[in-house]
Amino acid sequence: MVQLLSPEGDFSVPKQYAEYGKYIERLNEDDFLKFYRDMARCRRFDNEATALQRQGQLGLWIPAIGQEAAQIGSGYGVGKNDHIFPSYREHGVAITHGIELMSILKMLRGVNHGGWNPEETRFHLYAIVLGSQVLHATGYAMGVKFDGKVATAIKDENLAVITYFGDGATAEGDVSEALLFAANTQSPLVFFCQNNQWAISSPTTSQTRVPLYERGAGFGVPGIRIDGNDVLASYAVTAKHMDDAREGAGPSLIEALTYRIGAHTTSDDPTKYRTDEEVAYWTARDPLKRFEIFLRRQGISDDFFDEVAEAGEKLAAEIREATFALKTPEIEDMFKHVYSEPHPVIDEQLDWLKRYEASFGGEN
Amino acid sequence: MSKIAYFNLPDVGEGLTEAEIVSWKVKPGDTVTVNQVIVEIETAKSLVELPCPFAGVISELMAAEGDTVEVGKPIISATVADDAVGATVAQAETAAAVHQAVADVAASSAAAEERTPNLVGYGVADPNGPVRRKRAATPVSTNTSAITAIPAAAAAAGHLAVPTHPDTQVLAKPPIRKLAADLGVDLGKVTPTGLNGDITREDVMGMAQQASVFRNLSTPAAPTAREERIPVKGVRKAIANAMVSSAFTAPHVSIFVDVDATRTMEYVKRLKASTDFAGTKVTPLLIMAKAMMWAVRRNPMVNATFTAEEIIVHNFVNFGIAAATPRGLIVPNIKDADKMSMLELAQAIEQLAATAREGKTTPADMKDGTITITNIGVFGVDTGTPILNPGEVAIVALGSLRPKPWVVNNEIQVRQVTTIGATFDHRVVDGDVASRFVQDVASVIEEPALLLD
Amino acid sequence: MGNFVEMPIAKAINAGLRKALSEDSKVLIFGQDVAQLGGVFRVTEGIHAEFGDSRIFNSPIAESGIVGTAIGLAMRGYRPVAEIQFEGFIFPAFDQITTQLAKMQNRSEGHHPMPVVIRVPFGGGIGAVEHHSESPEAYFAHTPGLRVVSPSNPNDAYWMIQQAIRSTDPVLFFEPKRRYWQKGQVNLDTPPQDLHSARVLREGTDVTIATYGPMVHTSLQAAEVAATEGVSIEVIDLRSISPIDFPTIIESVKKTGRLITVSEAPNSFSIASELSARITEECFYHLQAPVLRVGGFDIPYPAAKLEEVYLPDADRILEAVDRSRAY
């Protein structure tokens, strides 16, 4: 397992991971501070969203608490042309690619199904059907290869694709089929599996008999395991694998071992299937905690951490206000974009619904 | 400035309807901050801590530990800043008014347009029961095809625009088509009055013809010759002589009564539908015949013959039916019609008409009639003053049956109305007898059940 | 004016695919055995030799993968024409078709058009084993976001496959496999037409038959027999199963007053049921008889020895015509 930053905050690059160490060498202090800020931002946003759900403002919230390092680190390892196919918990990756946090909340409030522009942001919409996005990512990567945007001399134009999915999703047939297609076509795709050890109430041991980083071997997709709570390892390993894919190395798999500190969603009750001891064990391995220790050892002072905490409160207040101000969508919205070309049934039914709604409000 | 804010119990688990208050973490008077945990609740799925949606001072805990509260009901109130964001907020008022406001919030959720449902799960059903939103216009057409698109004006007027039909198809709902088929009505000849340009039940009923022994005649072409001379001989001569002898021998007096024949029409319909009468023509004429014979029993003088020496009152009825044939008017009669059952009479009438159409009526058929009916209604004529058949002292004219306004139970209704006209020989039948006879016939037409007597 | 050539439906689709490949460099064809073999029905015969691996290639035996990667390719700007080898094997891809392909445009608020065509041979009458003779079109017609079409003759097959490829919406293209080798005149110069228009193939005055795919031929045969008995049947080829061209059918039913639907699929919960419901609503005052559905029975498609009893034929259609006229 690739680990560059221990839970105690010690940084060291084992010899066999020297190539990953090189990626850390290229980072400067600003990069480190950026990593921390975004992890903190992600955490604060997540906690506020849970509170909003408990206050009846969101139908559902999907916490990513505990997985910030895997997401922020890998998110920053993605190249400037690369495309990302997430599942539904990658709020940290969204932050690294400038997705408006309110966009995510709009989805959970029921205003729309996502709403951000996947082409512009290169961060595709959340996928609720487990594993479905992995096939889309594979098709996209195949297309990139057909376009000839892999391993060309013009480095700036090359691109690769990364897709995120959890340990539970690896059981879905679509993930296996995607590994097969990607390997057959040697497409530029990194399969990033966040193993947060729980799929609602099912532990990883019920989803696989073999460590998940070995899953791809059967299909011809080499894999590696990283410490998902180590933001530096997450960054370095992802960045290298994306670079390799862009250079024509074909698909690869990264298993980020982390832990889902929160519940599956706000409808879930983890106390029914796991122990407080286990949660405590992993809480002690909090990705923010260890990185804070690391940063303080680098000389970063209280001022920075206070500023981050304050920014977090400000963010939370903004999110609250924006959430309460969200309006119900227009009736027309649900008829839009069902088809891109004109369709008689859509026109007829929207027309009928408008007349129906207009028929109310008279005197009896 | 401050106001009272309420926190309504949210649906925390995608479709929950209620939760139990397990323990309060605050009490009235406590200052609370946003997201401070204020209560622990237990739902069907799990134990959940609820964070406070606003900052302020707790006013009231609106449910006790151990209470089960429905989703959407307020559980806590607090005084908050005027610009505080969050949950249901109402103006600060006296305690009683506040409670009323809370009750109103719950009760008004059904009618108010701005009812904000709890998100996934939408809380519990309105305690007042289901309500319907008030409609302004008549039902929106389900008709969504482009071909019969509703022009805005017609839609506003509350009914569908009448579609134009380049084709010759008549419009009628399936049940109406069946009715028309049963009644022998040609839909192509019916004027539709339905809102959609379709033929209605009333349209069909109005066109339903009585038993017709007569063929409809069409307008012939204008003759080219200036005159046509028809010799008076044979049947025409005999008719002429009979008419003269009748009209100028017997003093004719005619009386009329309008009657609501709706029940007769319904009775005719039921007879038609009955298996006994399958294959047999049933028309209002049949009921009229029966009515006349019933009235004859009660007023025997109308079923008689006048001779110079004596008036012969017949204790049988040879029931004559005036029939128009290509050769002229004849009056064959059904011998001993009063002894026949309804079915036998119907069959005899049908037979008589068929025979007359074929021109096969014999002189014997036409002799010894005792009372006659003439059906002028088939021509669309309301009533008339028929001439007595020689040897008889009464003749009844059955006029057309039309829907007309009538007073029923002090209300105007549309009923099938007909005029019964009758002519009598005043040498034999006095005014009172004539009137009673006609009234008796009318009574049966109005209430066929009298025939059960 | 036209450039007419006689060819069977399989070759007409082949010609249409070649034209589409030549006109748009983003068109890709893939599926099981479509390349060197030319497809198990030879519909893509010769295309690989002409266009090569970069335009037409074989897929692993993974239907969900075929459709899922088609979605990704469409996001990347390609126009994938995916083949599912037999309609009986479309079900592993059902999730990707209904939860992903059908909804992607709506979910992405138009940022991801889905110009994907899924070609599927369907229908029975070829004496095959299980899963090779079904008519599952209703599952897809019932899914908002998809378009479903089926050509009944070579000329329609030729221009409809091209039009389906040009569409930016996902199209299920059901090919009547028992008619693959039925020849007809194809106008190679057919201009682009409305993919969702029905066509009156035979005019009549007494009864309207609305049908599609393999049953069009059977319905025309029934109409010929009926004519010898003095009954005039109007036969309409839907061509588009979703959306249905209702104005054409309504105009016909207003003339005849009687509608019969003919399809191989089981009658219950079918395209036929949709026609019946909608025509009853739209033509209520014109109907002389209820809409009658001629279709398969509500049983799994039977073993081949019984399929001729299962499938509607001219007699079954004429029985319905008699019943309709008896009202």
Short mmCIF file of N, CA and C in Angstrom, two decimals, chain A residues 83 85 111-119 124-133 135-149 159 174 177-178 180-181 184 333-345 348, chain C residues 26 28 53-54 57 59-73 75-78 92 95-96 99-102 104-114 143-147 166-170 242-244 278 282:
data_model
loop_
_atom_site.label_atom_id
_atom_site.label_comp_id
_atom_site.label_asym_id
_atom_site.label_seq_id
_atom_site.Cartn_x
_atom_site.Cartn_y
_atom_site.Cartn_z
N HIS A 83 -10.98 14.14 -18.13
CA HIS A 83 -12.39 14.10 -17.75
C HIS A 83 -12.62 13.17 -16.58
N PHE A 85 -15.45 10.96 -14.25
CA PHE A 85 -16.77 10.36 -14.16
C PHE A 85 -16.97 9.88 -12.72
N VAL A 111 -34.22 20.00 -6.77
CA VAL A 111 -34.47 21.04 -7.76
C VAL A 111 -34.13 20.55 -9.16
N ASN A 112 -33.06 19.72 -9.25
CA ASN A 112 -32.71 19.14 -10.55
C ASN A 112 -31.91 17.87 -10.31
N HIS A 113 -31.38 17.31 -11.41
CA HIS A 113 -30.62 16.05 -11.29
C HIS A 113 -29.12 16.31 -11.32
N GLY A 114 -28.69 17.52 -11.14
CA GLY A 114 -27.24 17.78 -11.19
C GLY A 114 -27.00 19.22 -11.60
N GLY A 115 -27.32 19.52 -12.82
CA GLY A 115 -27.36 20.93 -13.20
C GLY A 115 -26.05 21.57 -13.63
N TRP A 116 -24.89 21.01 -13.29
CA TRP A 116 -23.67 21.70 -13.73
C TRP A 116 -23.30 21.22 -15.13
N ASN A 117 -22.41 21.95 -15.79
CA ASN A 117 -22.06 21.66 -17.18
C ASN A 117 -20.90 20.67 -17.23
N PRO A 118 -21.18 19.41 -17.58
CA PRO A 118 -20.11 18.41 -17.55
C PRO A 118 -19.01 18.65 -18.58
N GLU A 119 -19.35 19.27 -19.69
CA GLU A 119 -18.34 19.49 -20.71
C GLU A 119 -17.36 20.57 -20.30
N HIS A 124 -18.23 15.09 -14.75
CA HIS A 124 -19.55 14.66 -15.23
C HIS A 124 -20.54 14.54 -14.09
N LEU A 125 -21.82 14.40 -14.46
CA LEU A 125 -22.86 14.41 -13.45
C LEU A 125 -22.76 13.20 -12.53
N TYR A 126 -23.25 13.38 -11.33
CA TYR A 126 -23.30 12.27 -10.38
C TYR A 126 -24.15 11.14 -10.97
N ALA A 127 -23.75 9.90 -10.69
CA ALA A 127 -24.46 8.73 -11.20
C ALA A 127 -25.03 7.96 -10.02
N ILE A 128 -26.34 7.77 -10.04
CA ILE A 128 -26.99 7.10 -8.93
C ILE A 128 -27.00 5.59 -9.12
N VAL A 129 -27.03 5.14 -10.39
CA VAL A 129 -27.03 3.70 -10.63
C VAL A 129 -25.59 3.23 -10.51
N LEU A 130 -25.29 2.39 -9.49
CA LEU A 130 -23.92 2.01 -9.19
C LEU A 130 -23.21 1.40 -10.39
N GLY A 131 -22.04 1.91 -10.67
CA GLY A 131 -21.22 1.32 -11.72
C GLY A 131 -21.57 1.76 -13.12
N SER A 132 -22.74 2.42 -13.30
CA SER A 132 -23.14 2.79 -14.67
C SER A 132 -22.13 3.75 -15.27
N GLN A 133 -21.60 4.64 -14.43
CA GLN A 133 -20.70 5.68 -14.96
C GLN A 133 -19.37 5.08 -15.41
N LEU A 135 -18.84 2.46 -17.18
CA LEU A 135 -18.93 2.15 -18.61
C LEU A 135 -18.91 3.41 -19.46
N HIS A 136 -19.57 4.47 -18.98
CA HIS A 136 -19.57 5.72 -19.74
C HIS A 136 -18.14 6.24 -19.85
N ALA A 137 -17.42 6.17 -18.73
CA ALA A 137 -16.03 6.63 -18.72
C ALA A 137 -15.21 5.83 -19.72
N THR A 138 -15.46 4.53 -19.77
CA THR A 138 -14.74 3.66 -20.70
C THR A 138 -15.02 4.06 -22.13
N GLY A 139 -16.30 4.29 -22.45
CA GLY A 139 -16.65 4.71 -23.80
C GLY A 139 -16.00 6.04 -24.13
N TYR A 140 -16.00 6.92 -23.16
CA TYR A 140 -15.38 8.24 -23.38
C TYR A 140 -13.88 8.07 -23.66
N ALA A 141 -13.24 7.23 -22.88
CA ALA A 141 -11.80 7.00 -23.08
C ALA A 141 -11.53 6.35 -24.44
N MET A 142 -12.41 5.44 -24.84
CA MET A 142 -12.28 4.84 -26.18
C MET A 142 -12.34 5.93 -27.23
N GLY A 143 -13.27 6.87 -27.03
CA GLY A 143 -13.42 7.97 -27.97
C GLY A 143 -12.18 8.85 -28.01
N VAL A 144 -11.59 9.08 -26.84
CA VAL A 144 -10.36 9.88 -26.78
C VAL A 144 -9.28 9.21 -27.62
N LYS A 145 -9.21 7.90 -27.49
CA LYS A 145 -8.21 7.17 -28.26
C LYS A 145 -8.50 7.25 -29.76
N PHE A 146 -9.79 7.10 -30.13
CA PHE A 146 -10.14 7.23 -31.54
C PHE A 146 -9.76 8.62 -32.05
N ASP A 147 -9.90 9.62 -31.16
CA ASP A 147 -9.56 10.99 -31.56
C ASP A 147 -8.07 11.17 -31.74
N GLY A 148 -7.31 10.19 -31.28
CA GLY A 148 -5.86 10.32 -31.38
C GLY A 148 -5.29 11.26 -30.35
N LYS A 149 -5.99 11.41 -29.21
CA LYS A 149 -5.50 12.36 -28.19
C LYS A 149 -4.71 11.64 -27.09
N LEU A 159 -5.24 13.68 -23.48
CA LEU A 159 -6.08 13.63 -22.29
C LEU A 159 -6.38 12.20 -21.87
N ASP A 174 -21.46 -4.08 -14.60
CA ASP A 174 -20.99 -2.99 -15.45
C ASP A 174 -19.51 -2.68 -15.19
N GLU A 177 -17.49 -5.34 -16.91
CA GLU A 177 -17.51 -5.15 -18.36
C GLU A 177 -16.65 -3.97 -18.75
N ALA A 178 -16.65 -2.93 -17.91
CA ALA A 178 -15.84 -1.76 -18.22
C ALA A 178 -14.35 -2.11 -18.20
N LEU A 180 -13.05 -4.92 -18.81
CA LEU A 180 -12.81 -5.72 -20.00
C LEU A 180 -12.65 -4.85 -21.24
N PHE A 181 -13.62 -3.95 -21.46
CA PHE A 181 -13.57 -3.10 -22.65
C PHE A 181 -12.32 -2.22 -22.62
N ASN A 184 -9.25 -4.35 -23.39
CA ASN A 184 -9.27 -4.76 -24.80
C ASN A 184 -8.80 -3.63 -25.70
N ASP A 333 -39.83 22.92 -16.70
CA ASP A 333 -38.49 22.32 -16.59
C ASP A 333 -38.51 20.82 -16.76
N MET A 334 -39.58 20.17 -16.26
CA MET A 334 -39.53 18.72 -16.33
C MET A 334 -39.79 18.20 -17.75
N PHE A 335 -40.27 19.08 -18.63
CA PHE A 335 -40.48 18.66 -20.00
C PHE A 335 -39.29 19.02 -20.90
N LYS A 336 -38.36 19.79 -20.32
CA LYS A 336 -37.24 20.23 -21.17
C LYS A 336 -36.22 19.12 -21.34
N HIS A 337 -35.61 19.07 -22.48
CA HIS A 337 -34.48 18.17 -22.72
C HIS A 337 -34.80 16.70 -22.55
N VAL A 338 -36.09 16.35 -22.61
CA VAL A 338 -36.39 14.92 -22.63
C VAL A 338 -35.88 14.38 -23.96
N TYR A 339 -36.10 15.17 -24.99
CA TYR A 339 -35.53 14.90 -26.31
C TYR A 339 -34.84 16.17 -26.78
N SER A 340 -33.87 16.03 -27.68
CA SER A 340 -33.27 17.26 -28.20
C SER A 340 -33.98 17.71 -29.47
N GLU A 341 -34.73 16.79 -30.11
CA GLU A 341 -35.48 17.16 -31.30
C GLU A 341 -36.97 17.24 -30.92
N PRO A 342 -37.76 17.97 -31.70
CA PRO A 342 -39.18 18.15 -31.35
C PRO A 342 -39.89 16.81 -31.22
N HIS A 343 -40.82 16.74 -30.29
CA HIS A 343 -41.52 15.48 -30.02
C HIS A 343 -42.97 15.80 -29.73
N PRO A 344 -43.92 15.19 -30.47
CA PRO A 344 -45.32 15.59 -30.34
C PRO A 344 -45.90 15.34 -28.95
N VAL A 345 -45.53 14.23 -28.33
CA VAL A 345 -46.12 13.91 -27.03
C VAL A 345 -45.70 14.92 -25.97
N GLU A 348 -47.71 18.14 -26.57
CA GLU A 348 -49.12 17.98 -26.21
C GLU A 348 -49.30 17.98 -24.71
N LYS C 26 -17.95 10.76 -37.81
CA LYS C 26 -18.11 10.42 -36.40
C LYS C 26 -18.97 9.17 -36.19
N LEU C 28 -19.83 5.45 -35.89
CA LEU C 28 -19.11 4.21 -35.60
C LEU C 28 -20.11 3.07 -35.55
N ASP C 53 -11.03 -0.89 -39.18
CA ASP C 53 -11.19 -0.98 -37.72
C ASP C 53 -11.58 0.32 -37.06
N SER C 54 -11.21 1.42 -37.67
CA SER C 54 -11.48 2.68 -36.98
C SER C 54 -12.95 3.09 -37.09
N PHE C 57 -16.09 -2.20 -35.58
CA PHE C 57 -15.28 -3.16 -34.84
C PHE C 57 -16.17 -4.06 -33.99
N SER C 59 -17.39 -6.12 -30.66
CA SER C 59 -17.45 -5.88 -29.21
C SER C 59 -17.41 -7.21 -28.48
N PRO C 60 -16.94 -7.17 -27.24
CA PRO C 60 -17.05 -8.37 -26.41
C PRO C 60 -18.51 -8.73 -26.19
N ILE C 61 -18.73 -9.96 -25.73
CA ILE C 61 -20.10 -10.39 -25.52
C ILE C 61 -20.58 -9.81 -24.19
N ALA C 62 -20.92 -8.56 -24.22
CA ALA C 62 -21.28 -7.83 -23.00
C ALA C 62 -22.22 -6.71 -23.41
N GLU C 63 -23.52 -7.02 -23.45
CA GLU C 63 -24.49 -6.06 -23.99
C GLU C 63 -24.54 -4.76 -23.20
N SER C 64 -24.43 -4.89 -21.86
CA SER C 64 -24.46 -3.67 -21.06
C SER C 64 -23.24 -2.82 -21.40
N GLY C 65 -22.11 -3.49 -21.59
CA GLY C 65 -20.88 -2.80 -21.96
C GLY C 65 -21.01 -2.14 -23.32
N ILE C 66 -21.65 -2.82 -24.24
CA ILE C 66 -21.82 -2.25 -25.58
C ILE C 66 -22.60 -0.94 -25.49
N VAL C 67 -23.72 -0.94 -24.77
CA VAL C 67 -24.53 0.27 -24.69
C VAL C 67 -23.86 1.33 -23.80
N GLY C 68 -23.28 0.90 -22.67
CA GLY C 68 -22.63 1.85 -21.76
C GLY C 68 -21.49 2.59 -22.43
N THR C 69 -20.66 1.86 -23.18
CA THR C 69 -19.56 2.54 -23.87
C THR C 69 -20.09 3.38 -25.02
N ALA C 70 -21.19 2.97 -25.62
CA ALA C 70 -21.80 3.81 -26.67
C ALA C 70 -22.18 5.16 -26.08
N ILE C 71 -22.68 5.16 -24.85
CA ILE C 71 -23.04 6.42 -24.19
C ILE C 71 -21.81 7.29 -24.01
N GLY C 72 -20.72 6.68 -23.53
CA GLY C 72 -19.48 7.43 -23.34
C GLY C 72 -18.95 7.98 -24.65
N LEU C 73 -19.02 7.17 -25.71
CA LEU C 73 -18.57 7.63 -27.02
C LEU C 73 -19.43 8.78 -27.51
N MET C 75 -20.90 10.95 -25.63
CA MET C 75 -20.48 12.13 -24.86
C MET C 75 -19.22 12.73 -25.47
N ARG C 76 -18.41 11.87 -26.06
CA ARG C 76 -17.14 12.33 -26.64
C ARG C 76 -17.36 12.87 -28.05
N GLY C 77 -18.59 12.85 -28.56
CA GLY C 77 -18.86 13.48 -29.84
C GLY C 77 -19.04 12.50 -30.99
N TYR C 78 -19.07 11.20 -30.70
CA TYR C 78 -19.26 10.22 -31.77
C TYR C 78 -20.74 9.92 -31.96
N PRO C 92 -29.63 -7.64 -20.83
CA PRO C 92 -28.49 -7.19 -20.00
C PRO C 92 -28.19 -5.71 -20.19
N ASP C 95 -30.71 -1.85 -18.37
CA ASP C 95 -30.43 -0.78 -17.41
C ASP C 95 -29.76 0.40 -18.10
N GLN C 96 -28.70 0.13 -18.86
CA GLN C 96 -28.00 1.23 -19.53
C GLN C 96 -28.93 1.95 -20.51
N THR C 99 -32.09 3.56 -17.82
CA THR C 99 -31.74 4.51 -16.75
C THR C 99 -30.68 5.49 -17.19
N GLN C 100 -29.93 5.14 -18.23
CA GLN C 100 -28.85 6.02 -18.63
C GLN C 100 -29.10 6.68 -19.99
N LEU C 101 -29.19 5.86 -21.03
CA LEU C 101 -29.32 6.42 -22.38
C LEU C 101 -30.59 7.28 -22.49
N ALA C 102 -31.71 6.77 -21.97
CA ALA C 102 -32.97 7.49 -22.11
C ALA C 102 -33.00 8.78 -21.32
N MET C 104 -30.21 10.61 -20.12
CA MET C 104 -28.98 11.42 -20.06
C MET C 104 -29.20 12.85 -20.51
N GLN C 105 -30.01 13.06 -21.54
CA GLN C 105 -30.22 14.43 -22.01
C GLN C 105 -30.97 15.24 -20.98
N ASN C 106 -31.98 14.64 -20.40
CA ASN C 106 -32.79 15.32 -19.41
C ASN C 106 -31.99 15.59 -18.15
N ARG C 107 -31.21 14.58 -17.73
CA ARG C 107 -30.41 14.71 -16.52
C ARG C 107 -29.37 15.81 -16.70
N SER C 108 -28.77 15.88 -17.88
CA SER C 108 -27.70 16.84 -18.11
C SER C 108 -28.23 18.16 -18.64
N GLU C 109 -29.56 18.33 -18.64
CA GLU C 109 -30.19 19.56 -19.12
C GLU C 109 -29.69 19.92 -20.52
N GLY C 110 -29.52 18.90 -21.34
CA GLY C 110 -29.17 19.14 -22.73
C GLY C 110 -27.68 19.20 -23.02
N HIS C 111 -26.83 19.12 -21.99
CA HIS C 111 -25.39 19.18 -22.24
C HIS C 111 -24.87 17.93 -22.90
N HIS C 112 -25.58 16.84 -22.75
CA HIS C 112 -25.14 15.58 -23.37
C HIS C 112 -26.19 15.07 -24.34
N PRO C 113 -26.19 15.53 -25.60
CA PRO C 113 -27.08 14.89 -26.57
C PRO C 113 -26.66 13.43 -26.72
N MET C 114 -27.60 12.59 -27.07
CA MET C 114 -27.30 11.16 -27.16
C MET C 114 -27.62 10.62 -28.56
N THR C 143 -40.57 3.94 -22.30
CA THR C 143 -39.54 4.68 -21.58
C THR C 143 -39.38 6.07 -22.18
N PRO C 144 -39.75 7.12 -21.45
CA PRO C 144 -39.58 8.47 -21.98
C PRO C 144 -38.11 8.76 -22.26
N GLY C 145 -37.83 9.44 -23.35
CA GLY C 145 -36.45 9.78 -23.70
C GLY C 145 -35.92 8.95 -24.84
N LEU C 146 -36.61 7.84 -25.16
CA LEU C 146 -36.17 7.00 -26.27
C LEU C 146 -37.09 7.19 -27.46
N ARG C 147 -36.57 6.94 -28.66
CA ARG C 147 -37.41 6.86 -29.84
C ARG C 147 -37.30 5.42 -30.35
N ARG C 166 -28.85 10.26 -37.98
CA ARG C 166 -28.76 11.73 -37.94
C ARG C 166 -29.41 12.31 -36.69
N SER C 167 -30.33 11.58 -36.07
CA SER C 167 -31.05 12.12 -34.92
C SER C 167 -30.11 12.31 -33.74
N THR C 168 -30.33 13.38 -32.98
CA THR C 168 -29.51 13.58 -31.77
C THR C 168 -30.15 12.92 -30.56
N ASP C 169 -31.27 12.24 -30.78
CA ASP C 169 -31.92 11.49 -29.71
C ASP C 169 -31.59 10.01 -29.85
N PRO C 170 -31.64 9.24 -28.75
CA PRO C 170 -31.38 7.81 -28.86
C PRO C 170 -32.51 7.09 -29.59
N SER C 242 -42.59 4.79 -31.44
CA SER C 242 -42.65 5.87 -30.45
C SER C 242 -41.80 7.01 -30.93
N PRO C 243 -42.38 8.18 -31.21
CA PRO C 243 -43.79 8.49 -31.12
C PRO C 243 -44.60 7.94 -32.30
N ILE C 244 -45.86 7.66 -32.03
CA ILE C 244 -46.75 7.18 -33.09
C ILE C 244 -47.31 8.39 -33.83
N ARG C 278 -55.58 5.39 -27.23
CA ARG C 278 -55.51 6.72 -27.80
C ARG C 278 -56.56 6.94 -28.86
N GLU C 282 -59.50 9.69 -29.11
CA GLU C 282 -59.52 10.70 -30.17
C GLU C 282 -60.66 10.52 -31.15
#
